[in-house]
């Protein structure tokens, strides 16, 4: 086999190896991530205002809560995963309500009857509002329930959790905001 | 039973390992006894894997919830039919089916070559066993379906609701897998040809027929998938450009390109290297598809629940690409054939154009499907590449392919008599023009649709004309019936039938994409609306409690304007305990020209009021029928011909080379 | 002499007829396409405008479907919001920008034309160009390759075996290509 052929072969082989390496590296980047988790563009921006009626009580307006830390949790009575985070949210409400933290549950695509039933059986103590027509859900870029947004005292969204929020994570976020004035 | 399954799978892995070694050593050292023993192993392997599948089936049917897969995918109240189908409802079980089908193909190859083997056979057998070994390693290791649960539950979770809603689940995955894993066979023979140093034409006829059979299965699998999307998912369409749908289409396109360019090799001895690259590419795309579907890399309707096998598939894909294209690069200097062409406007030129177009479509779809992944890797941006991109990039290519399919069968080899081609184009061109004029006059307002209908007519009439002229000449040449005349030119006529099917599919796609209507309306009980010239009245809700679900059926009466009843539509909402959202089932009145399609998307006031989506879908049934014609035409082309005395397609390629001598003398 | 010329002229005219017919058909087809392209399309009603904008948005709770195609309740609400914004006088671009502000760019069915994401619009053209250049290079190489020349006068001498092989090949050719 002539030297020229061998060199040509080597060049071609090197080319194949290079292309395959690029393909593998690109595909590997997709392996670690969950493709259904999409970053929200609202983090770092002002939280969209809303005025929603409570299930039993006067309407709640977000702008009127300026100066307090607000934890907005989107949920639904038909959502099984929402029950997982229920305890954590209740605990945060009881622990921090006197420190200027408000927890609001926003009911998504649900009926008032079913929502009231859930509130009763699961013992939800924080204010719960109903988002009929899903306008608030659309404003917050909701892709499903549960999703939680944490708004600081200046009305800016500082944290966004997709899926059930863990008790420890929520506590640490609120603590860091209370001490560090984020 | 879980233990039995585990041992069977381990045994199968051992057998395939032995087969691989025996075939490889036998090939290298030239010992036919070893190769023969490897060949016999294939039958044993098939029996073992079949037994493993039967074990899982038995476990599902007898509610053996000690096995984790059964507990996760079947329940006591699941009907027996769907319990059986749960075998392939989730990742690990479907891998069992994949292994079975692959083992079946290897056994088929072993059976086909019990006598008369090409020199590439030992290497091909080795490659086949190697691929089987990979999938068996997976199923013995990270993807083990027979893993047991420490505390078996009293009842299982049941299959995913969408997968127990419709009997199509019985056929869509098996046909698809018959298509996908079948590409292993041409790949194995292609690699074997490269390994054995024979890029010669001897492997081509072997590969062609196998690829054709696999192509038929894949065509049916894709068709059934589209039918599923249309009849089960309830959004009124049949193709959503889902990433998994797209990657399933890619090997089909590449196989179609191969089935055309292989004729260049058979007739003229050209494009040998290109054909090997195509079969390697088709298998690589299948492997890539498996990676994308099971590796949880892109968001898709078909995504299996998250499993840890992604890296394994990626590693296998890398191996396939390196081995396949590395060997091609290695043999490149030897495989170049001195081919010559008289003119680009010839059958040869048309096949080149065919390959360019089909591979362009493949590239566009591959690019669009993987682009979100690449963009996120490069810039962190999360984007969607959806239907509009695919439609606008693939439609022009598709129209050009139709143009080619309508004119190329008239072009001669070697451009010997082109005026005759023009002569034969008269009737098809006239038909196409008439269809375009009629379509424009009828008020279709998309240019692409007008062009598309005209081109579909061109393909249909050209193919029909060629079949008829073939019949006439055949009948003239000998005293025989039309059927015998058809059989004499079987391959060509079968190919023309496939083209006719393609024309029907094209017409169906164009009609349904550009002439469809839809309407969303909320009706109270007794209220009616007018849609597509019919009066649709909501009559009420009926609840049916079944063991595994609650079915809410809405009844909508259909009345024609003259007052005659046209039946009832009954779109349903199915409530499964495992799923939070109801699964809708559409109701379809199928017609030759258009379908009336109804979907109920929400119920209010305990069923006193319901929101419906009504669709008028023209041409969808041409799509199903045309697809079936394509698959049957392919099967007809693959059918073994009469046994000739000096057997074998293997000789035909050799004969092709003696022709230049004859023609040179005749000139 | 004259009748021969006339017959020849007639024959030549008839031979050119198929080409003329095909050309006519081609022209007719093009004319019908052009007539459709330039014909007046009625301005889109509000419902159609909502559909058009919805078709360009990706339903956030579905896989693959656009807001126009999706039967999901959230998609329904999005369509209602689009209709509301259109009535309020917002343009299609403003409506899309509103959804992008809440959902990010992945809510658009096609990525924006700027930046890395915009590459998806010209990469296919690049790929097509590469393919066409490869095909043309290959065709040119084939066209330039020397053709097998007949050696000397008369047909080549074939042995009996070769003649049989040739006969089989011709028979097979007839079977494959009756035309």
Coordinates of C-alpha atoms in Angstrom, one line a residue, chain B residues 15-484:
Chain B
X15 CA -25.3 -17.7 23.6
X16 CA -25.0 -14.4 21.6
X17 CA -21.5 -13.9 23.0
X18 CA -20.5 -17.4 21.9
X19 CA -22.1 -16.7 18.5
X20 CA -20.2 -13.5 18.1
X21 CA -16.9 -15.2 19.0
X22 CA -17.5 -18.2 16.8
X23 CA -18.5 -16.2 13.8
X24 CA -15.6 -13.7 14.2
X25 CA -13.0 -16.4 14.7
X26 CA -14.5 -18.5 12.0
X27 CA -14.4 -15.6 9.6
X28 CA -10.9 -14.6 10.4
X29 CA -9.3 -18.1 10.3
X30 CA -11.6 -19.5 7.6
X31 CA -13.1 -22.3 9.6
X32 CA -16.5 -23.1 8.2
X33 CA -17.3 -25.5 11.1
X34 CA -17.2 -22.6 13.6
X35 CA -19.3 -20.4 11.3
X36 CA -21.8 -23.2 11.0
X37 CA -22.0 -23.6 14.8
X38 CA -22.5 -19.8 15.1
X39 CA -25.3 -20.0 12.6
X40 CA -27.1 -22.7 14.5
X41 CA -26.8 -20.7 17.7
X42 CA -29.1 -18.1 16.1
X43 CA -32.0 -20.5 16.4
X44 CA -31.3 -21.3 20.0
X45 CA -31.0 -17.6 20.8
X46 CA -34.3 -16.9 19.3
X47 CA -35.9 -19.7 21.3
X48 CA -34.4 -18.3 24.5
X49 CA -35.4 -14.7 24.0
X50 CA -38.9 -15.9 22.9
X51 CA -39.1 -17.8 26.2
X52 CA -38.1 -14.7 28.1
X53 CA -40.9 -12.7 26.4
X54 CA -43.3 -15.5 27.2
X55 CA -42.3 -15.5 30.8
X56 CA -43.0 -11.7 31.1
X57 CA -46.3 -12.2 29.3
X58 CA -47.3 -14.9 31.7
X59 CA -46.2 -12.7 34.6
X60 CA -48.4 -9.9 33.3
X61 CA -51.4 -12.1 32.7
X62 CA -51.2 -13.8 36.1
X63 CA -50.7 -10.5 38.0
X64 CA -47.3 -11.4 39.4
X65 CA -46.8 -8.1 41.2
X66 CA -43.5 -9.3 42.8
X67 CA -41.9 -8.2 39.5
X68 CA -41.4 -4.4 39.5
X69 CA -42.2 -4.0 35.9
X70 CA -45.6 -5.8 36.3
X71 CA -46.4 -3.8 39.4
X72 CA -45.6 -0.6 37.5
X73 CA -47.4 -1.3 34.3
X74 CA -50.4 -3.6 34.9
X75 CA -53.2 -3.8 37.4
X76 CA -55.8 -6.3 38.4
X77 CA -58.6 -4.4 36.7
X78 CA -56.7 -3.9 33.4
X79 CA -58.5 -6.0 30.7
X80 CA -56.5 -9.1 29.7
X81 CA -55.9 -7.8 26.1
X82 CA -54.2 -4.6 27.5
X83 CA -52.4 -6.6 30.1
X84 CA -50.7 -8.5 27.3
X85 CA -49.9 -5.3 25.5
X86 CA -48.2 -3.9 28.6
X87 CA -45.3 -6.1 27.6
X88 CA -44.2 -3.2 25.5
X89 CA -45.9 -0.3 27.2
X90 CA -42.8 0.9 29.1
X91 CA -39.1 1.1 28.5
X92 CA -37.8 -2.2 29.9
X93 CA -40.6 -4.3 28.6
X94 CA -40.4 -2.9 25.1
X95 CA -36.7 -3.7 25.2
X96 CA -37.7 -7.3 25.6
X97 CA -39.8 -7.0 22.4
X98 CA -36.9 -5.4 20.6
X99 CA -34.5 -8.2 21.6
X100 CA -37.1 -10.7 20.4
X101 CA -37.5 -9.1 17.0
X102 CA -33.7 -8.7 16.6
X103 CA -33.2 -12.4 17.5
X104 CA -35.9 -13.2 15.0
X105 CA -34.1 -11.4 12.2
X106 CA -30.9 -13.2 13.0
X107 CA -32.6 -16.5 12.9
X108 CA -34.2 -15.5 9.6
X109 CA -30.7 -14.7 8.2
X110 CA -29.4 -18.0 9.6
X111 CA -32.3 -19.8 7.9
X112 CA -31.9 -18.0 4.6
X113 CA -28.2 -18.8 4.3
X114 CA -28.3 -22.5 5.4
X115 CA -26.8 -23.2 1.9
X116 CA -25.3 -20.8 -0.7
X117 CA -23.5 -18.3 1.5
X118 CA -21.8 -15.2 0.2
X119 CA -18.3 -14.7 1.6
X120 CA -19.5 -11.9 3.7
X121 CA -21.8 -14.1 5.7
X122 CA -19.5 -15.0 8.7
X123 CA -18.7 -11.3 9.3
X124 CA -22.3 -10.3 9.0
X125 CA -23.3 -13.0 11.5
X126 CA -20.7 -11.7 13.9
X127 CA -21.9 -8.1 13.6
X128 CA -25.5 -9.3 14.1
X129 CA -24.6 -11.2 17.3
X130 CA -22.6 -8.1 18.5
X131 CA -25.6 -5.8 18.2
X132 CA -27.8 -8.4 19.9
X133 CA -25.2 -8.7 22.6
X134 CA -25.4 -5.0 23.3
X135 CA -29.2 -5.0 23.7
X136 CA -28.9 -8.1 25.9
X137 CA -26.3 -6.5 28.1
X138 CA -28.7 -3.6 28.5
X139 CA -31.6 -5.8 29.4
X140 CA -29.5 -7.8 31.8
X141 CA -28.0 -4.8 33.4
X142 CA -29.5 -1.3 33.8
X143 CA -32.7 -2.0 32.0
X144 CA -33.7 -5.3 33.7
X145 CA -37.4 -5.9 33.4
X146 CA -37.4 -8.9 35.8
X147 CA -36.2 -6.9 38.8
X148 CA -38.2 -7.9 41.8
X149 CA -39.8 -5.9 44.6
X150 CA -39.1 -6.7 48.2
X151 CA -42.7 -6.0 49.2
X152 CA -45.0 -6.8 46.3
X153 CA -48.1 -4.6 46.4
X154 CA -51.6 -6.0 46.3
X155 CA -52.4 -4.3 43.1
X156 CA -50.3 -2.7 40.3
X157 CA -50.4 0.9 39.0
X158 CA -51.7 -0.1 35.6
X159 CA -50.4 0.9 32.2
X160 CA -50.3 4.6 31.3
X161 CA -53.9 5.6 30.5
X162 CA -53.1 6.6 26.9
X163 CA -51.6 3.2 26.2
X164 CA -54.7 1.2 27.3
X165 CA -57.2 3.2 25.4
X166 CA -57.1 1.8 22.0
X167 CA -56.3 -1.6 20.3
X168 CA -53.9 0.1 17.9
X169 CA -51.4 -0.3 20.8
X170 CA -51.3 -3.9 19.7
X171 CA -49.7 -3.2 16.3
X172 CA -48.0 0.1 16.2
X173 CA -44.9 -0.7 18.4
X174 CA -44.4 -4.2 16.9
X175 CA -44.4 -3.0 13.3
X176 CA -42.2 0.0 14.2
X177 CA -39.7 -2.3 15.9
X178 CA -39.8 -4.7 13.0
X179 CA -38.8 -1.7 10.9
X180 CA -36.1 -0.3 13.2
X181 CA -34.3 -3.4 14.4
X182 CA -34.5 -4.8 10.9
X183 CA -32.0 -2.3 9.7
X184 CA -29.4 -4.2 11.7
X185 CA -29.3 -6.8 8.9
X186 CA -28.3 -4.5 6.0
X187 CA -25.9 -2.8 8.3
X188 CA -24.3 -6.1 9.3
X189 CA -23.8 -7.1 5.6
X190 CA -22.5 -3.6 4.8
X191 CA -19.9 -3.8 7.6
X192 CA -19.1 -7.4 6.5
X193 CA -18.5 -6.2 2.9
X194 CA -16.1 -3.6 4.2
X195 CA -14.3 -6.0 6.6
X196 CA -14.0 -8.7 4.0
X197 CA -12.5 -6.2 1.6
X198 CA -15.3 -6.7 -0.8
X199 CA -17.2 -3.6 -1.7
X200 CA -18.2 -5.6 -4.7
X201 CA -21.7 -6.1 -6.0
X202 CA -22.1 -9.5 -4.4
X203 CA -23.7 -8.2 -1.3
X204 CA -26.0 -5.8 -3.0
X205 CA -28.8 -8.1 -4.0
X206 CA -28.8 -9.7 -0.6
X207 CA -29.1 -6.3 1.1
X208 CA -31.6 -5.0 -1.3
X209 CA -34.3 -7.5 -0.6
X210 CA -33.8 -7.4 3.2
X211 CA -33.9 -3.6 3.2
X212 CA -37.0 -3.7 1.1
X213 CA -38.8 -6.0 3.6
X214 CA -37.7 -3.8 6.6
X215 CA -38.8 -0.7 4.6
X216 CA -42.3 -2.3 4.3
X217 CA -42.5 -2.9 8.0
X218 CA -41.3 0.6 8.8
X219 CA -43.8 2.1 6.4
X220 CA -46.6 0.3 8.1
X221 CA -45.2 1.2 11.5
X222 CA -45.1 4.9 10.7
X223 CA -48.6 4.7 9.1
X224 CA -50.0 3.1 12.2
X225 CA -48.4 5.8 14.3
X226 CA -50.0 8.5 12.3
X227 CA -53.3 6.6 12.5
X228 CA -52.9 6.4 16.3
X229 CA -52.2 10.1 16.5
X230 CA -55.4 10.8 14.5
X231 CA -57.8 8.3 16.0
X232 CA -56.6 8.2 19.6
X233 CA -55.1 11.5 20.6
X234 CA -58.0 13.7 19.6
X235 CA -56.4 16.8 18.3
X236 CA -57.5 16.2 14.7
X237 CA -54.1 15.7 13.2
X238 CA -51.9 12.8 12.4
X239 CA -48.3 14.2 12.6
X240 CA -47.2 16.7 15.2
X241 CA -43.4 16.9 14.3
X242 CA -42.7 15.4 17.7
X243 CA -39.0 14.6 18.1
X244 CA -39.5 10.9 18.3
X245 CA -41.8 10.9 15.2
X246 CA -39.2 12.8 13.3
X247 CA -36.3 10.5 14.1
X248 CA -38.5 7.5 13.2
X249 CA -39.0 9.1 9.7
X250 CA -35.3 9.6 9.1
X251 CA -34.2 5.9 8.6
X252 CA -37.2 5.5 6.3
X253 CA -36.0 8.4 4.1
X254 CA -32.5 7.0 4.0
X255 CA -33.7 3.5 3.2
X256 CA -35.8 4.9 0.4
X257 CA -32.8 6.7 -0.9
X258 CA -30.8 3.4 -0.7
X259 CA -33.6 1.4 -2.5
X260 CA -33.2 3.8 -5.4
X261 CA -29.5 4.2 -5.6
X262 CA -29.0 0.5 -5.3
X263 CA -30.3 0.2 -8.8
X264 CA -27.3 2.4 -9.9
X265 CA -25.1 -0.3 -8.5
X266 CA -27.1 -3.3 -9.9
X267 CA -27.4 -1.9 -13.4
X268 CA -24.2 0.2 -13.9
X269 CA -21.9 -0.9 -11.1
X270 CA -21.9 2.7 -9.8
X271 CA -22.2 4.2 -6.3
X272 CA -20.9 1.2 -4.4
X273 CA -19.4 3.2 -1.6
X274 CA -22.4 5.5 -1.4
X275 CA -24.7 2.5 -0.9
X276 CA -22.7 1.1 1.9
X277 CA -22.7 4.5 3.5
X278 CA -26.4 4.7 3.2
X279 CA -27.1 1.4 5.0
X280 CA -24.7 2.4 7.7
X281 CA -26.4 5.7 8.0
X282 CA -29.8 4.2 8.2
X283 CA -28.8 1.9 11.1
X284 CA -27.0 4.8 12.8
X285 CA -30.2 6.9 12.5
X286 CA -32.1 4.0 14.1
X287 CA -29.7 3.9 17.0
X288 CA -29.8 7.7 17.3
X289 CA -33.6 7.4 17.4
X290 CA -33.4 4.8 20.2
X291 CA -31.1 7.1 22.1
X292 CA -33.3 10.1 21.7
X293 CA -36.5 8.2 22.7
X294 CA -35.1 6.4 25.7
X295 CA -32.4 8.8 26.9
X296 CA -34.7 11.5 28.1
X297 CA -32.9 14.1 26.0
X298 CA -35.8 15.9 24.3
X299 CA -39.3 16.6 25.5
X300 CA -41.7 14.3 23.6
X301 CA -45.1 12.6 23.8
X302 CA -43.3 9.3 23.4
X303 CA -40.7 9.9 26.1
X304 CA -40.4 6.9 28.4
X305 CA -40.2 7.6 32.1
X306 CA -36.7 8.7 33.1
X307 CA -34.3 5.7 33.1
X308 CA -30.5 5.6 33.5
X309 CA -29.7 4.0 30.2
X310 CA -29.1 7.1 28.2
X311 CA -25.3 7.0 28.4
X312 CA -25.3 3.4 27.3
X313 CA -27.2 4.2 24.1
X314 CA -24.9 7.2 23.4
X315 CA -21.9 5.0 23.8
X316 CA -23.4 2.4 21.4
X317 CA -24.2 5.2 18.9
X318 CA -20.6 6.4 19.0
X319 CA -19.4 2.9 18.5
X320 CA -21.7 2.4 15.5
X321 CA -20.6 5.7 13.9
X322 CA -16.9 5.1 14.5
X323 CA -17.0 1.5 13.3
X324 CA -19.2 2.1 10.3
X325 CA -17.9 5.3 8.9
X326 CA -14.4 4.5 10.0
X327 CA -14.4 1.4 7.9
X328 CA -15.8 3.4 5.0
X329 CA -13.0 5.9 5.3
X330 CA -10.5 3.0 5.5
X331 CA -11.8 1.4 2.4
X332 CA -12.4 4.6 0.5
X333 CA -9.3 4.4 -1.8
X334 CA -10.2 0.8 -2.8
X335 CA -14.0 1.2 -3.3
X336 CA -13.9 4.0 -5.9
X337 CA -15.5 2.6 -9.1
X338 CA -14.7 3.9 -12.5
X339 CA -18.2 4.7 -13.7
X340 CA -19.2 6.8 -16.6
X341 CA -22.3 8.7 -17.6
X342 CA -23.5 9.9 -21.0
X343 CA -25.8 12.6 -19.7
X344 CA -27.2 13.9 -16.5
X345 CA -30.7 13.8 -18.0
X346 CA -31.1 10.1 -17.7
X347 CA -32.3 7.5 -15.2
X348 CA -28.9 7.6 -13.5
X349 CA -29.1 11.4 -13.1
X350 CA -32.6 11.0 -11.8
X351 CA -31.4 8.6 -9.1
X352 CA -28.7 11.0 -8.1
X353 CA -31.4 13.8 -7.8
X354 CA -33.6 11.4 -5.8
X355 CA -30.8 10.8 -3.3
X356 CA -30.0 14.5 -3.0
X357 CA -33.6 15.3 -2.3
X358 CA -34.3 12.5 0.2
X359 CA -31.1 13.2 2.1
X360 CA -31.8 16.9 2.1
X361 CA -35.2 16.2 3.7
X362 CA -33.4 13.9 6.2
X363 CA -30.9 16.6 7.0
X364 CA -33.6 19.3 7.4
X365 CA -35.6 17.2 9.8
X366 CA -32.6 16.0 11.8
X367 CA -31.4 19.6 12.1
X368 CA -34.7 20.9 13.3
X369 CA -35.2 18.1 15.8
X370 CA -31.7 18.4 17.4
X371 CA -31.4 22.2 17.1
X372 CA -33.0 23.0 20.5
X373 CA -30.4 20.7 22.1
X374 CA -27.5 22.2 20.3
X375 CA -28.7 25.8 20.8
X376 CA -29.0 25.2 24.5
X377 CA -25.6 23.6 24.7
X378 CA -24.0 26.4 22.8
X379 CA -25.8 29.5 24.2
X380 CA -28.0 28.3 27.0
X381 CA -31.1 29.6 25.2
X382 CA -34.1 27.3 25.5
X383 CA -36.1 27.4 22.2
X384 CA -38.7 25.4 20.4
X385 CA -38.4 24.4 16.7
X386 CA -41.9 23.4 15.8
X387 CA -44.2 22.6 12.9
X388 CA -43.7 25.8 10.9
X389 CA -40.0 25.2 10.4
X390 CA -40.5 21.6 9.4
X391 CA -43.3 22.4 7.0
X392 CA -41.6 25.2 5.3
X393 CA -38.3 23.3 4.9
X394 CA -39.7 19.9 3.9
X395 CA -42.6 21.0 1.6
X396 CA -40.5 22.2 -1.3
X397 CA -38.3 19.1 -1.1
X398 CA -41.4 16.9 -1.1
X399 CA -42.9 18.7 -4.1
X400 CA -39.6 18.2 -6.0
X401 CA -39.6 14.5 -5.1
X402 CA -43.1 14.2 -6.6
X403 CA -41.9 15.9 -9.7
X404 CA -39.0 13.4 -10.0
X405 CA -41.3 10.4 -9.3
X406 CA -43.6 11.6 -12.1
X407 CA -40.9 12.0 -14.7
X408 CA -38.0 9.7 -13.9
X409 CA -39.7 6.4 -14.7
X410 CA -39.9 7.7 -18.3
X411 CA -36.2 8.5 -18.5
X412 CA -34.0 5.9 -20.2
X413 CA -30.8 4.4 -18.9
X414 CA -27.8 5.9 -20.5
X415 CA -29.9 8.6 -22.0
X416 CA -30.3 6.6 -25.2
X417 CA -33.7 7.7 -26.4
X418 CA -35.0 10.8 -24.7
X419 CA -37.4 11.9 -27.3
X420 CA -39.4 8.9 -26.5
X421 CA -39.5 10.0 -22.9
X422 CA -41.0 13.3 -23.9
X423 CA -43.5 11.3 -26.0
X424 CA -44.5 9.3 -22.9
X425 CA -44.8 12.4 -20.8
X426 CA -47.7 13.8 -22.9
X427 CA -50.6 12.2 -21.1
X428 CA -49.3 12.7 -17.5
X429 CA -48.3 16.3 -18.1
X430 CA -51.7 17.0 -19.6
X431 CA -53.4 15.3 -16.6
X432 CA -51.3 17.3 -14.2
X433 CA -52.1 20.6 -15.9
X434 CA -55.8 19.8 -16.0
X435 CA -55.8 19.0 -12.2
X436 CA -54.0 22.3 -11.5
X437 CA -56.4 24.3 -13.5
X438 CA -59.4 22.6 -11.9
X439 CA -57.9 23.1 -8.4
X440 CA -57.2 26.8 -9.0
X441 CA -60.7 27.3 -10.5
X442 CA -62.3 25.5 -7.5
X443 CA -60.9 28.1 -5.2
X444 CA -58.0 26.6 -3.5
X445 CA -56.0 29.6 -2.4
X446 CA -52.6 28.1 -1.6
X447 CA -50.1 27.9 -4.4
X448 CA -48.3 25.0 -2.8
X449 CA -51.6 23.0 -2.7
X450 CA -52.3 23.7 -6.4
X451 CA -48.8 22.6 -7.3
X452 CA -49.0 19.6 -5.0
X453 CA -52.2 18.3 -6.4
X454 CA -50.9 18.7 -9.9
X455 CA -47.7 16.8 -9.1
X456 CA -49.6 14.1 -7.3
X457 CA -51.7 13.6 -10.5
X458 CA -48.5 13.6 -12.5
X459 CA -47.0 10.8 -10.4
X460 CA -50.3 8.8 -10.5
X461 CA -50.8 9.0 -14.2
X462 CA -47.1 8.4 -15.1
X463 CA -47.1 5.3 -12.9
X464 CA -50.4 4.0 -14.2
X465 CA -49.4 4.6 -17.8
X466 CA -46.1 2.7 -17.4
X467 CA -47.9 -0.2 -15.8
X468 CA -50.4 -0.4 -18.6
X469 CA -47.8 -0.1 -21.3
X470 CA -45.8 -2.8 -19.6
X471 CA -48.9 -5.0 -19.6
X472 CA -49.6 -4.3 -23.3
X473 CA -46.0 -5.1 -24.3
X474 CA -45.9 -8.2 -22.2
X475 CA -49.1 -9.5 -23.6
X476 CA -48.0 -8.7 -27.1
X477 CA -44.7 -10.5 -26.7
X478 CA -46.2 -13.8 -25.6
X479 CA -49.5 -15.5 -25.4
X480 CA -50.3 -14.9 -21.8
X481 CA -52.6 -13.2 -19.4
X482 CA -52.1 -9.7 -18.0
X483 CA -51.0 -11.2 -14.6
X484 CA -48.2 -13.0 -16.3

